[in-house]
CSV table of C-alpha atoms (C1' of nucleotides) in Angstrom, one decimal:
chain,number,residue,atom,x,y,z
A,15,MET,CA,-0.3,0.2,-0.4
A,16,THR,CA,1.4,3.4,-1.6
A,17,MET,CA,2.1,6.1,1.1
A,18,VAL,CA,3.1,8.3,-1.1
A,19,ILE,CA,1.0,11.4,-1.8
A,20,MET,CA,2.3,13.4,-5.1
A,21,TYR,CA,2.3,17.1,-5.3
A,22,GLN,CA,3.4,17.5,-8.9
A,23,GLY,CA,2.8,20.7,-11.3
A,24,GLU,CA,4.1,19.9,-14.8
A,25,ASN,CA,5.7,17.1,-14.0
A,26,ASP,CA,3.3,14.1,-12.7
A,27,LEU,CA,4.6,12.1,-15.8
A,28,SER,CA,7.0,9.0,-14.3
A,29,LEU,CA,9.8,8.7,-16.1
A,30,ARG,CA,8.6,5.8,-18.7
A,31,GLU,CA,5.3,8.2,-19.7
A,32,LYS,CA,7.9,10.6,-20.5
A,33,LYS,CA,10.0,8.5,-23.0
A,34,LYS,CA,6.9,7.1,-24.1
A,35,ILE,CA,5.5,10.3,-25.7
A,36,GLU,CA,9.3,11.5,-26.2
A,37,THR,CA,9.9,8.4,-28.6
A,38,ARG,CA,6.1,8.7,-30.0
A,39,ASN,CA,6.9,12.2,-31.1
A,40,LYS,CA,10.3,11.6,-32.5
A,41,ILE,CA,8.7,9.3,-34.8
A,42,PHE,CA,6.0,11.6,-35.7
A,43,ASP,CA,9.0,14.5,-36.2
A,44,VAL,CA,11.2,12.3,-38.0
A,45,SER,CA,8.2,10.6,-40.5
A,46,ALA,CA,6.7,14.1,-41.0
A,47,ARG,CA,10.0,15.3,-42.3
A,48,LEU,CA,11.1,12.4,-44.3
A,49,PHE,CA,7.4,12.4,-45.9
A,50,LYS,CA,8.0,15.9,-46.7
A,51,GLU,CA,11.6,15.6,-48.1
A,52,LYS,CA,10.7,12.4,-50.5
A,53,GLY,CA,7.4,11.4,-50.6
A,54,ILE,CA,4.9,8.8,-48.3
A,55,GLU,CA,5.9,6.4,-50.7
A,56,ASN,CA,9.9,6.5,-51.3
A,57,THR,CA,10.3,6.8,-46.7
A,58,THR,CA,10.7,3.1,-45.1
A,59,VAL,CA,10.2,2.4,-42.0
A,60,ASP,CA,14.1,1.2,-41.8
A,61,GLU,CA,14.7,5.2,-42.5
A,62,ILE,CA,12.7,6.6,-40.1
A,63,VAL,CA,14.1,4.4,-36.9
A,64,LYS,CA,17.7,4.9,-38.0
A,65,GLU,CA,16.9,8.6,-37.7
A,66,ALA,CA,14.8,8.8,-35.0
A,67,GLY,CA,17.7,6.9,-33.3
A,68,ILE,CA,15.7,4.1,-32.4
A,69,GLY,CA,15.1,-0.1,-32.7
A,70,LYS,CA,12.8,-1.3,-35.7
A,71,GLY,CA,10.5,-3.4,-33.5
A,72,THR,CA,10.4,0.1,-31.3
A,73,PHE,CA,8.7,1.8,-34.2
A,74,PHE,CA,5.8,-1.2,-34.5
A,75,ASN,CA,5.6,-1.2,-31.1
A,76,TYR,CA,4.2,2.7,-31.0
A,77,PHE,CA,2.2,1.8,-34.7
A,78,PRO,CA,1.4,-1.6,-35.7
A,79,SER,CA,1.9,-0.5,-39.3
A,80,LYS,CA,3.6,1.8,-41.8
A,81,THR,CA,-0.2,1.9,-42.3
A,82,ALA,CA,-1.4,3.1,-39.1
A,83,LEU,CA,0.8,5.8,-39.0
A,84,LEU,CA,-0.3,7.2,-41.3
A,85,LEU,CA,-3.9,7.2,-40.6
A,86,TYR,CA,-2.6,9.0,-37.6
A,87,PHE,CA,-1.3,11.6,-39.6
A,88,ALA,CA,-4.2,12.0,-41.4
A,89,GLN,CA,-6.6,11.6,-38.1
A,90,GLN,CA,-4.7,14.9,-36.7
A,91,LYS,CA,-5.4,16.7,-39.9
A,92,GLU,CA,-9.1,15.6,-40.1
A,93,GLU,CA,-10.1,17.2,-36.5
A,94,LEU,CA,-8.0,20.3,-37.0
A,95,THR,CA,-10.3,20.7,-40.3
A,96,TYR,CA,-13.4,19.3,-38.7
A,97,ASN,CA,-13.1,21.7,-35.9
A,98,GLN,CA,-13.5,24.4,-38.8
A,99,ILE,CA,-16.2,23.6,-40.1
A,100,LYS,CA,-18.7,24.7,-37.8
A,101,ASN,CA,-17.2,28.3,-38.5
A,102,GLU,CA,-17.9,27.3,-42.4
A,103,ALA,CA,-21.2,26.1,-42.1
A,104,LEU,CA,-21.9,29.5,-39.7
A,105,LYS,CA,-21.0,31.7,-43.1
A,106,SER,CA,-24.3,30.5,-45.3
A,107,VAL,CA,-28.0,30.1,-44.5
A,108,SER,CA,-29.2,27.6,-46.9
A,109,THR,CA,-28.7,23.9,-46.2
A,110,ARG,CA,-27.7,23.9,-49.5
A,111,GLU,CA,-25.0,26.6,-49.0
A,112,LYS,CA,-23.8,25.1,-46.3
A,113,ILE,CA,-23.3,21.7,-47.0
A,114,ILE,CA,-21.1,23.4,-50.1
A,115,ASN,CA,-19.3,25.5,-48.2
A,116,THR,CA,-18.7,22.3,-46.0
A,117,LEU,CA,-17.3,20.3,-48.6
A,118,VAL,CA,-15.5,22.7,-50.9
A,119,PHE,CA,-14.0,23.5,-47.5
A,120,VAL,CA,-13.1,20.0,-46.5
A,121,ALA,CA,-11.4,19.7,-50.8
A,122,LYS,CA,-9.6,22.9,-50.0
A,123,THR,CA,-8.1,21.2,-46.9
A,124,ASN,CA,-7.1,18.6,-49.0
A,125,GLU,CA,-5.6,19.5,-51.6
A,126,LYS,CA,-2.6,21.5,-49.5
A,127,ASP,CA,-1.3,18.3,-49.2
A,128,LYS,CA,-2.6,15.9,-52.2
A,129,GLU,CA,-0.7,12.7,-51.5
A,130,LEU,CA,-1.4,12.9,-47.9
A,131,THR,CA,-5.1,13.1,-49.2
A,132,LYS,CA,-4.3,10.5,-51.5
A,133,MET,CA,-3.1,7.8,-49.0
A,134,PHE,CA,-5.7,9.0,-46.7
A,135,VAL,CA,-8.8,8.4,-48.8
A,136,PHE,CA,-6.9,4.7,-50.3
A,137,GLU,CA,-6.5,3.8,-46.7
A,138,TYR,CA,-10.4,4.9,-45.5
A,139,MET,CA,-11.4,2.6,-48.3
A,140,ARG,CA,-8.6,-0.5,-47.0
A,141,HIS,CA,-10.1,-0.1,-43.9
A,142,TYR,CA,-13.1,0.0,-44.4
A,143,GLY,CA,-14.9,-1.2,-41.3
A,144,SER,CA,-12.9,-2.8,-39.5
A,145,SER,CA,-14.8,-1.7,-36.5
A,146,GLU,CA,-12.0,0.3,-34.5
A,147,ASP,CA,-11.3,3.3,-36.6
A,148,GLU,CA,-15.6,4.3,-37.3
A,149,ARG,CA,-16.0,6.8,-35.1
A,150,LYS,CA,-13.2,9.3,-37.5
A,151,SER,CA,-13.5,7.6,-40.8
A,152,ARG,CA,-17.9,8.0,-40.3
A,153,SER,CA,-17.4,11.7,-39.2
A,154,LEU,CA,-18.1,13.6,-42.3
A,155,SER,CA,-20.9,11.7,-42.7
A,156,ASN,CA,-21.9,12.5,-38.8
A,157,ILE,CA,-21.6,16.5,-40.0
A,158,LEU,CA,-23.3,16.0,-43.0
A,159,TYR,CA,-26.4,14.0,-40.8
A,160,SER,CA,-26.5,17.0,-38.7
A,161,LEU,CA,-26.8,19.2,-41.1
A,162,ILE,CA,-29.6,17.9,-43.4
A,163,GLU,CA,-31.4,17.0,-39.9
A,164,ASP,CA,-31.2,21.1,-38.8
A,165,GLY,CA,-32.4,21.4,-42.4
A,166,VAL,CA,-35.2,19.3,-42.1
A,167,ARG,CA,-36.1,21.6,-39.0
A,168,LYS,CA,-35.9,24.8,-41.1
A,169,GLU,CA,-37.8,23.1,-44.1
A,170,TYR,CA,-34.7,23.7,-46.1
A,171,VAL,CA,-35.5,19.8,-46.6
A,172,LYS,CA,-38.8,17.8,-47.4
A,173,SER,CA,-39.7,16.4,-43.9
A,174,THR,CA,-39.8,12.8,-45.6
A,175,ILE,CA,-36.2,12.2,-46.0
A,176,ASP,CA,-34.3,9.8,-44.2
A,177,ALA,CA,-31.3,11.8,-43.3
A,178,LYS,CA,-29.1,9.2,-42.7
A,179,LYS,CA,-29.6,8.0,-46.1
A,180,ALA,CA,-29.2,11.2,-47.3
A,181,ALA,CA,-26.1,12.1,-45.5
A,182,GLU,CA,-24.4,8.6,-47.2
A,183,ILE,CA,-25.5,9.9,-50.4
A,184,ILE,CA,-23.6,12.8,-50.3
A,185,SER,CA,-20.5,11.8,-48.8
A,186,ALA,CA,-20.2,8.9,-51.2
A,187,ILE,CA,-21.0,12.4,-54.4
A,188,TYR,CA,-18.3,14.1,-51.9
A,189,PHE,CA,-15.9,11.2,-52.0
A,190,HIS,CA,-15.7,10.0,-55.4
A,191,SER,CA,-15.7,13.6,-56.9
A,192,LEU,CA,-12.5,14.1,-54.9
A,193,MET,CA,-10.7,11.0,-55.9
A,194,GLU,CA,-12.0,12.3,-59.9
A,195,TRP,CA,-10.6,15.7,-59.2
A,196,LEU,CA,-7.6,14.4,-56.9
A,197,TRP,CA,-6.4,12.1,-59.3
A,198,SER,CA,-7.2,13.9,-62.7
A,199,LYS,CA,-5.1,14.8,-65.1
A,200,ILE,CA,-7.2,17.7,-66.6
A,201,ASP,CA,-7.6,20.9,-64.1
A,202,TYR,CA,-10.8,21.8,-63.3
A,203,SER,CA,-13.0,23.4,-60.2
A,204,PHE,CA,-14.0,20.9,-57.7
A,205,SER,CA,-16.0,23.7,-55.9
A,206,ASP,CA,-18.6,24.1,-59.5
A,207,ASP,CA,-18.5,20.4,-60.2
A,208,ILE,CA,-19.6,19.4,-56.7
A,209,SER,CA,-22.1,22.7,-56.6
A,210,GLY,CA,-23.6,21.3,-59.3
A,211,LYS,CA,-23.7,17.6,-58.6
A,212,ILE,CA,-25.4,18.4,-54.3
A,213,GLY,CA,-27.8,20.9,-56.8
A,214,MET,CA,-28.8,17.6,-58.0
A,215,VAL,CA,-29.6,16.0,-55.3
A,216,PHE,CA,-31.8,19.0,-53.9
A,217,ASP,CA,-33.7,19.6,-57.1
A,218,GLY,CA,-33.1,16.3,-57.6
A,219,ILE,CA,-33.2,14.4,-61.8
A,220,ALA,CA,-36.9,13.8,-61.9
A,221,GLY,CA,-38.5,14.9,-65.5
A,222,GLY,CA,-42.2,15.4,-66.8
A,223,ARG,CA,-43.1,11.5,-66.5
A,224,THR,CA,-42.7,8.9,-63.8
B,10,MET,CA,9.6,-14.1,-99.4
B,11,THR,CA,7.5,-17.1,-98.0
B,12,MET,CA,5.3,-19.1,-100.7
B,13,VAL,CA,3.9,-20.8,-98.3
B,14,ILE,CA,0.3,-20.4,-97.9
B,15,MET,CA,-1.3,-22.2,-95.0
B,16,TYR,CA,-5.2,-24.1,-95.1
B,17,GLN,CA,-5.4,-24.8,-91.3
B,18,GLY,CA,-9.0,-25.5,-89.1
B,19,GLU,CA,-8.3,-25.9,-85.6
B,20,ASN,CA,-4.3,-25.7,-85.4
B,21,ASP,CA,-3.3,-22.5,-86.5
B,22,LEU,CA,-1.5,-21.8,-84.0
B,23,SER,CA,2.4,-21.6,-83.2
B,24,LEU,CA,3.7,-24.0,-81.1
B,25,ARG,CA,5.0,-21.0,-79.0
B,26,GLU,CA,1.1,-19.5,-79.0
B,27,LYS,CA,0.0,-22.8,-78.0
B,28,LYS,CA,2.5,-23.2,-74.3
B,29,LYS,CA,1.9,-19.5,-74.0
B,30,ILE,CA,-1.7,-20.0,-73.9
B,31,GLU,CA,-1.6,-23.7,-72.1
B,32,THR,CA,0.8,-21.3,-69.5
B,33,ARG,CA,-1.8,-18.6,-69.0
B,34,ASN,CA,-4.7,-21.0,-68.3
B,35,LYS,CA,-2.8,-22.8,-66.0
B,36,ILE,CA,-1.8,-20.2,-64.0
B,37,PHE,CA,-5.3,-18.8,-64.0
B,38,ASP,CA,-6.6,-22.4,-63.4
B,39,VAL,CA,-4.8,-23.0,-60.3
B,40,SER,CA,-5.1,-20.0,-59.2
B,41,ALA,CA,-8.7,-19.4,-59.0
B,42,ARG,CA,-8.5,-23.2,-57.4
B,43,LEU,CA,-6.0,-21.7,-54.6
B,44,PHE,CA,-8.0,-18.4,-54.2
B,45,LYS,CA,-11.2,-20.2,-53.7
B,46,GLU,CA,-9.1,-23.2,-50.9
B,47,LYS,CA,-7.5,-20.2,-49.1
B,48,GLY,CA,-8.8,-17.0,-49.9
B,49,ILE,CA,-7.2,-14.4,-52.2
B,50,GLU,CA,-4.3,-13.1,-49.4
B,51,ASN,CA,-3.3,-15.9,-48.1
B,52,THR,CA,-2.1,-17.1,-51.7
B,53,THR,CA,1.1,-16.5,-52.1
B,54,VAL,CA,2.3,-15.9,-56.3
B,55,ASP,CA,5.3,-18.9,-55.2
B,56,GLU,CA,2.2,-21.3,-54.5
B,57,ILE,CA,1.0,-21.0,-57.7
B,58,VAL,CA,4.2,-21.0,-59.6
B,59,LYS,CA,4.8,-23.8,-57.8
B,60,GLU,CA,1.4,-26.0,-57.9
B,61,ALA,CA,1.4,-24.3,-61.6
B,62,GLY,CA,4.8,-26.1,-62.2
B,63,ILE,CA,6.4,-22.6,-63.3
B,64,GLY,CA,9.4,-20.6,-62.7
B,65,LYS,CA,8.1,-17.7,-60.4
B,66,GLY,CA,9.5,-15.0,-63.2
B,67,THR,CA,7.6,-17.1,-65.1
B,68,PHE,CA,4.6,-15.7,-63.7
B,69,PHE,CA,5.6,-12.2,-63.9
B,70,ASN,CA,6.2,-12.4,-68.0
B,71,TYR,CA,2.3,-13.4,-67.7
B,72,PHE,CA,0.9,-10.9,-64.9
B,73,PRO,CA,3.4,-7.6,-64.2
B,74,SER,CA,2.0,-8.2,-60.9
B,75,LYS,CA,-0.4,-10.1,-58.8
B,76,THR,CA,-2.9,-7.7,-58.3
B,77,ALA,CA,-2.8,-7.9,-62.5
B,78,LEU,CA,-4.0,-11.1,-62.2
B,79,LEU,CA,-7.0,-10.4,-59.9
B,80,LEU,CA,-7.7,-7.5,-62.1
B,81,TYR,CA,-8.0,-10.0,-65.0
B,82,PHE,CA,-10.2,-12.0,-62.6
B,83,ALA,CA,-12.8,-9.2,-61.9
B,84,GLN,CA,-12.5,-8.4,-65.6
B,85,GLN,CA,-13.8,-11.7,-66.7
B,86,LYS,CA,-16.8,-11.7,-64.5
B,87,GLU,CA,-17.6,-8.2,-65.7
B,88,GLU,CA,-17.9,-8.9,-68.9
B,89,LEU,CA,-20.3,-11.5,-68.5
B,90,THR,CA,-22.1,-9.5,-66.0
B,91,TYR,CA,-22.2,-6.1,-68.2
B,92,ASN,CA,-23.4,-7.9,-71.2
B,93,GLN,CA,-26.5,-9.7,-69.1
B,94,ILE,CA,-27.5,-6.1,-67.9
B,95,LYS,CA,-28.8,-4.7,-71.6
B,96,ASN,CA,-31.9,-8.0,-70.7
B,97,GLU,CA,-31.8,-6.6,-67.4
B,98,ALA,CA,-32.7,-2.7,-68.5
B,99,LEU,CA,-35.2,-4.2,-70.5
B,100,LYS,CA,-37.1,-5.5,-67.8
B,101,SER,CA,-38.2,-2.0,-67.0
B,102,VAL,CA,-39.8,0.8,-68.3
B,103,SER,CA,-39.2,3.8,-66.5
B,104,THR,CA,-35.4,5.3,-66.6
B,105,ARG,CA,-35.7,4.8,-62.5
B,106,GLU,CA,-36.3,1.1,-62.8
B,107,LYS,CA,-34.2,0.6,-65.4
B,108,ILE,CA,-31.0,2.3,-63.0
B,109,ILE,CA,-32.3,0.6,-59.7
B,110,ASN,CA,-32.9,-2.7,-61.8
B,111,THR,CA,-29.6,-2.5,-63.3
B,112,LEU,CA,-27.5,-1.7,-60.1
B,113,VAL,CA,-29.4,-4.2,-57.8
B,114,PHE,CA,-28.3,-6.9,-60.7
B,115,VAL,CA,-24.9,-6.1,-60.2
B,116,ALA,CA,-24.5,-6.1,-56.5
B,117,LYS,CA,-26.2,-9.6,-56.9
B,118,THR,CA,-23.6,-11.0,-59.3
B,119,ASN,CA,-20.7,-9.4,-56.7
B,120,GLU,CA,-22.5,-10.8,-53.8
B,121,LYS,CA,-21.5,-14.1,-55.1
B,122,ASP,CA,-18.0,-13.6,-54.7
B,123,LYS,CA,-17.9,-11.3,-51.8
B,124,GLU,CA,-14.1,-11.2,-51.7
B,125,LEU,CA,-13.7,-11.0,-54.9
B,126,THR,CA,-15.7,-8.3,-55.3
B,127,LYS,CA,-13.8,-6.4,-52.4
B,128,MET,CA,-10.6,-6.9,-53.7
B,129,PHE,CA,-11.9,-5.4,-57.1
B,130,VAL,CA,-13.5,-2.3,-55.7
B,131,PHE,CA,-9.9,-2.2,-53.6
B,132,GLU,CA,-8.1,-2.3,-56.4
B,133,TYR,CA,-10.1,0.1,-57.9
B,134,MET,CA,-9.4,2.4,-56.0
B,135,ARG,CA,-6.2,2.7,-56.0
B,136,HIS,CA,-5.3,2.0,-59.6
B,137,TYR,CA,-8.2,5.1,-59.8
B,138,GLY,CA,-7.1,6.9,-63.0
B,139,SER,CA,-4.2,4.7,-64.2
B,140,SER,CA,-4.6,5.5,-67.6
B,141,GLU,CA,-4.6,2.2,-69.2
B,142,ASP,CA,-7.7,0.4,-67.2
B,143,GLU,CA,-10.5,3.3,-68.1
B,144,ARG,CA,-12.6,1.6,-70.9
B,145,LYS,CA,-13.5,-1.4,-67.7
B,146,SER,CA,-13.5,0.7,-64.5
B,147,ARG,CA,-15.8,3.0,-65.8
B,148,SER,CA,-17.6,0.6,-68.0
B,149,LEU,CA,-20.3,1.0,-65.4
B,150,SER,CA,-20.9,4.7,-65.5
B,151,ASN,CA,-20.7,4.5,-68.8
B,152,ILE,CA,-24.0,1.9,-68.9
B,153,LEU,CA,-25.3,4.5,-66.6
B,154,TYR,CA,-25.1,7.5,-68.8
B,155,SER,CA,-26.6,5.7,-71.6
B,156,LEU,CA,-29.4,5.3,-69.6
B,157,ILE,CA,-29.9,8.8,-68.4
B,158,GLU,CA,-29.6,10.0,-71.5
B,159,ASP,CA,-32.5,7.9,-73.3
B,160,GLY,CA,-33.9,8.4,-69.9
B,161,VAL,CA,-33.7,12.5,-71.8
B,162,ARG,CA,-35.1,11.7,-74.3
B,163,LYS,CA,-38.4,10.0,-73.4
B,164,GLU,CA,-38.9,12.7,-70.7
B,165,TYR,CA,-37.7,10.4,-67.7
B,166,VAL,CA,-35.2,12.7,-67.2
B,167,LYS,CA,-34.9,16.6,-67.0
B,168,SER,CA,-33.7,18.0,-70.0
B,169,THR,CA,-32.0,20.6,-68.3
B,170,ILE,CA,-29.2,17.7,-66.2
B,171,ASP,CA,-25.7,17.1,-67.1
B,172,ALA,CA,-26.0,13.2,-68.2
B,173,LYS,CA,-22.4,12.8,-67.6
B,174,LYS,CA,-22.6,14.3,-63.8
B,175,ALA,CA,-25.7,12.6,-62.9
B,176,ALA,CA,-24.1,8.9,-64.4
B,177,GLU,CA,-21.1,9.9,-61.8
B,178,ILE,CA,-23.0,10.7,-58.9
B,179,ILE,CA,-25.1,7.7,-59.0
B,180,SER,CA,-22.0,5.7,-59.3
B,181,ALA,CA,-20.6,6.9,-56.6
B,182,ILE,CA,-23.5,6.0,-54.2
B,183,TYR,CA,-23.5,2.9,-55.9
B,184,PHE,CA,-19.7,2.2,-55.0
B,185,HIS,CA,-20.1,3.9,-51.5
B,186,SER,CA,-23.2,1.7,-50.9
B,187,LEU,CA,-22.1,-1.7,-51.9
B,188,MET,CA,-19.6,-1.3,-50.1
B,189,GLU,CA,-21.1,-0.6,-46.9
B,190,TRP,CA,-22.9,-2.9,-47.8
B,191,LEU,CA,-20.0,-5.9,-48.4
B,192,TRP,CA,-18.6,-5.0,-44.9
B,193,SER,CA,-21.8,-4.7,-42.7
B,194,LYS,CA,-21.9,-7.3,-39.9
B,195,ILE,CA,-25.9,-6.7,-40.0
B,196,ASP,CA,-27.5,-7.9,-43.1
B,197,TYR,CA,-30.0,-5.8,-44.4
B,198,SER,CA,-31.5,-5.7,-48.1
B,199,PHE,CA,-29.1,-3.7,-50.6
B,200,SER,CA,-32.1,-3.4,-53.4
B,201,ASP,CA,-33.8,-1.4,-50.7
B,202,ASP,CA,-30.9,0.3,-49.8
B,203,ILE,CA,-30.2,1.4,-53.3
B,204,SER,CA,-33.8,2.1,-54.1
B,205,GLY,CA,-34.0,4.2,-51.3
B,206,LYS,CA,-31.1,6.0,-52.5
B,207,ILE,CA,-31.8,6.4,-56.5
B,208,GLY,CA,-35.0,7.6,-54.9
B,209,MET,CA,-33.6,10.5,-53.7
B,210,VAL,CA,-31.8,11.3,-56.8
B,211,PHE,CA,-34.7,11.3,-58.6
B,212,ASP,CA,-37.2,13.1,-56.7
B,213,GLY,CA,-34.7,15.5,-54.7
B,214,ILE,CA,-34.5,16.3,-51.1
B,215,ALA,CA,-35.5,19.9,-50.9
B,216,GLY,CA,-38.3,21.4,-48.8
B,217,GLY,CA,-40.0,24.7,-49.0
B,218,ARG,CA,-37.6,26.9,-48.9
B,219,THR,CA,-34.6,27.7,-50.7
C,25,DA,C1',20.2,-30.4,-90.4
C,26,DG,C1',22.7,-26.3,-89.4
C,27,DT,C1',22.8,-21.2,-88.1
C,28,DC,C1',21.5,-17.7,-85.7
C,29,DA,C1',17.8,-14.4,-84.3
C,30,DT,C1',13.7,-13.9,-81.1
C,31,DT,C1',11.1,-15.1,-77.8
C,32,DT,C1',10.2,-17.7,-73.1
C,33,DA,C1',11.2,-19.5,-68.5
C,34,DT,C1',14.4,-19.0,-65.1
C,35,DG,C1',15.4,-18.9,-60.0
C,36,DA,C1',18.8,-16.0,-57.4
C,37,DC,C1',18.3,-12.1,-55.4
C,38,DC,C1',16.3,-7.6,-53.6
C,39,DG,C1',13.7,-4.3,-51.1
C,40,DT,C1',10.4,-3.8,-47.9
C,41,DA,C1',6.8,-4.8,-44.4
C,42,DG,C1',6.7,-7.2,-39.7
C,43,DT,C1',7.7,-10.5,-35.9
C,44,DC,C1',9.2,-12.2,-32.1
C,45,DA,C1',12.6,-14.2,-28.3
C,46,DT,C1',15.6,-11.8,-25.7
C,47,DA,C1',18.2,-7.9,-23.6
C,48,DT,C1',17.1,-3.7,-21.1
C,49,DT,C1',14.4,0.1,-18.4
C,50,DT,C1',11.8,0.9,-15.1
C,51,DA,C1',8.8,0.7,-11.0
C,52,DA,C1',8.1,-0.9,-6.9
C,53,DG,C1',8.3,-3.2,-2.2
C,54,DA,C1',11.5,-5.1,1.4
D,27,DT,C1',20.5,-0.8,-1.5
D,28,DC,C1',18.9,-4.7,-3.3
D,29,DT,C1',15.4,-8.5,-5.9
D,30,DT,C1',11.8,-8.7,-8.6
D,31,DA,C1',7.9,-8.4,-11.4
D,32,DA,C1',6.2,-5.6,-15.5
D,33,DA,C1',6.9,-2.5,-19.1
D,34,DT,C1',9.6,-1.5,-23.1
D,35,DA,C1',13.6,-1.9,-26.3
D,36,DT,C1',16.0,-4.1,-30.1
D,37,DG,C1',18.0,-6.4,-34.3
D,38,DA,C1',18.1,-10.8,-36.6
D,39,DC,C1',15.0,-12.9,-39.2
D,40,DT,C1',10.9,-14.0,-42.1
D,41,DA,C1',7.8,-13.3,-45.6
D,42,DC,C1',6.4,-12.1,-49.9
D,43,DG,C1',6.0,-9.3,-53.9
D,44,DG,C1',8.8,-8.3,-57.4
D,45,DT,C1',13.4,-7.4,-60.7
D,46,DC,C1',17.2,-9.1,-64.1
D,47,DA,C1',20.5,-11.4,-66.2
D,48,DT,C1',21.7,-15.8,-68.2
D,49,DA,C1',19.6,-19.2,-70.0
D,50,DA,C1',16.8,-22.4,-72.9
D,51,DA,C1',13.1,-22.9,-76.3
D,52,DT,C1',11.6,-21.9,-80.4
D,53,DG,C1',10.9,-20.2,-85.7
D,54,DA,C1',12.6,-18.3,-89.7
D,55,DC,C1',16.0,-19.2,-93.4
D,56,DT,C1',19.3,-21.8,-95.7
DNA sequence: AGTCATTTATGACCGTAGTCATATTTAAGA
DNA sequence: TCTTAAATATGACTACGGTCATAAATGACT
């Protein structure tokens, strides 16, 4: 039974935990630098551990795979982005505009680091439904879901609409269009493209007949 | 200048070409068996070449990568499927029904070999825009495009609609929903899901306000 | 049949992600 | 301070996809 009561300010971490954080940060910093310097594909785990001054096994103690490290990067960025989205959505009134602005905003932040984005979209696909990372990989869907529910309340969206399904189709369109845009050789406006498509979803494509 | 004119029936292939076809088929047969027996991921190229009685290098003479073999499988299946689609679409009158039936039909054939389908969807994502396989990977989009253009002519679809964009959003929804369905633990009706979503696209989700 | 150029086959070899038995470090109690 | 259990670090090793220089097979021509 321990009798030691610790009064610690900035220093309430054991040596172990401090070293753990240090190592994790070291891996993160070194790989961030290498990824920028020579691209993700061209950076090997061996290089990372050599530059970080740790053993190879250690890397895999912290990240179960190279992919896990990438996902960690992507997640960090995603968190930053999604925190800004609320402000972005507030800039407009109608649900349609809110959704378009949100998607364009996310796309723009993604454009800044195309390679990482590609990697993320790719890994998002690969690890689809692998249970643990559901919260984050579904978060765009969740944001859209809130916007649509809000839209139903304010009558921007039909009350008969299944908000969950609607959020799904919009995020499907977003991902697909983003891929098309990221990998496309020809340069076109993502904003215009996505606006047009969201417009179709709002107004429908049905003609006179049924 | 050759004076030999060959009248050949079933046998107009040189020894080389016969052996080539034989080897290709051997690889195809063996890997098909192994994939079924122990799954795609668990089947290595080394195993395939060992069972096929060929050298490892030979495999890569026929398929530049393991992925290429997978894509070959997927392509074979896709061809079969897409040939049947026309009949499927003819069963209904309205464009809406035609599209739904087409997608449900494709989904059903995919369901028969979930693992291969996952692999294909996955590879479809990975090799997105890698120039060479555009014709086939875009073929669902093309079919949808034709259906929509036809729909515009028959007034099932608004004449103001950009058929290309519409085809894109529908195939985006299809792929996304298919993934959701393939990887989902809970069992639900894909037909119902996709019908609902296509319905939304036709009728629109917009409410009273703008 | 003999010669030679072209096509195809081959397996030793390589790069890289990931594993695991063993060694080292840390925390905590006596 | 000494002992011991648990956490952490480590690098030799494995597995696997893919490469490449070299060898064998094939076909065209004489």
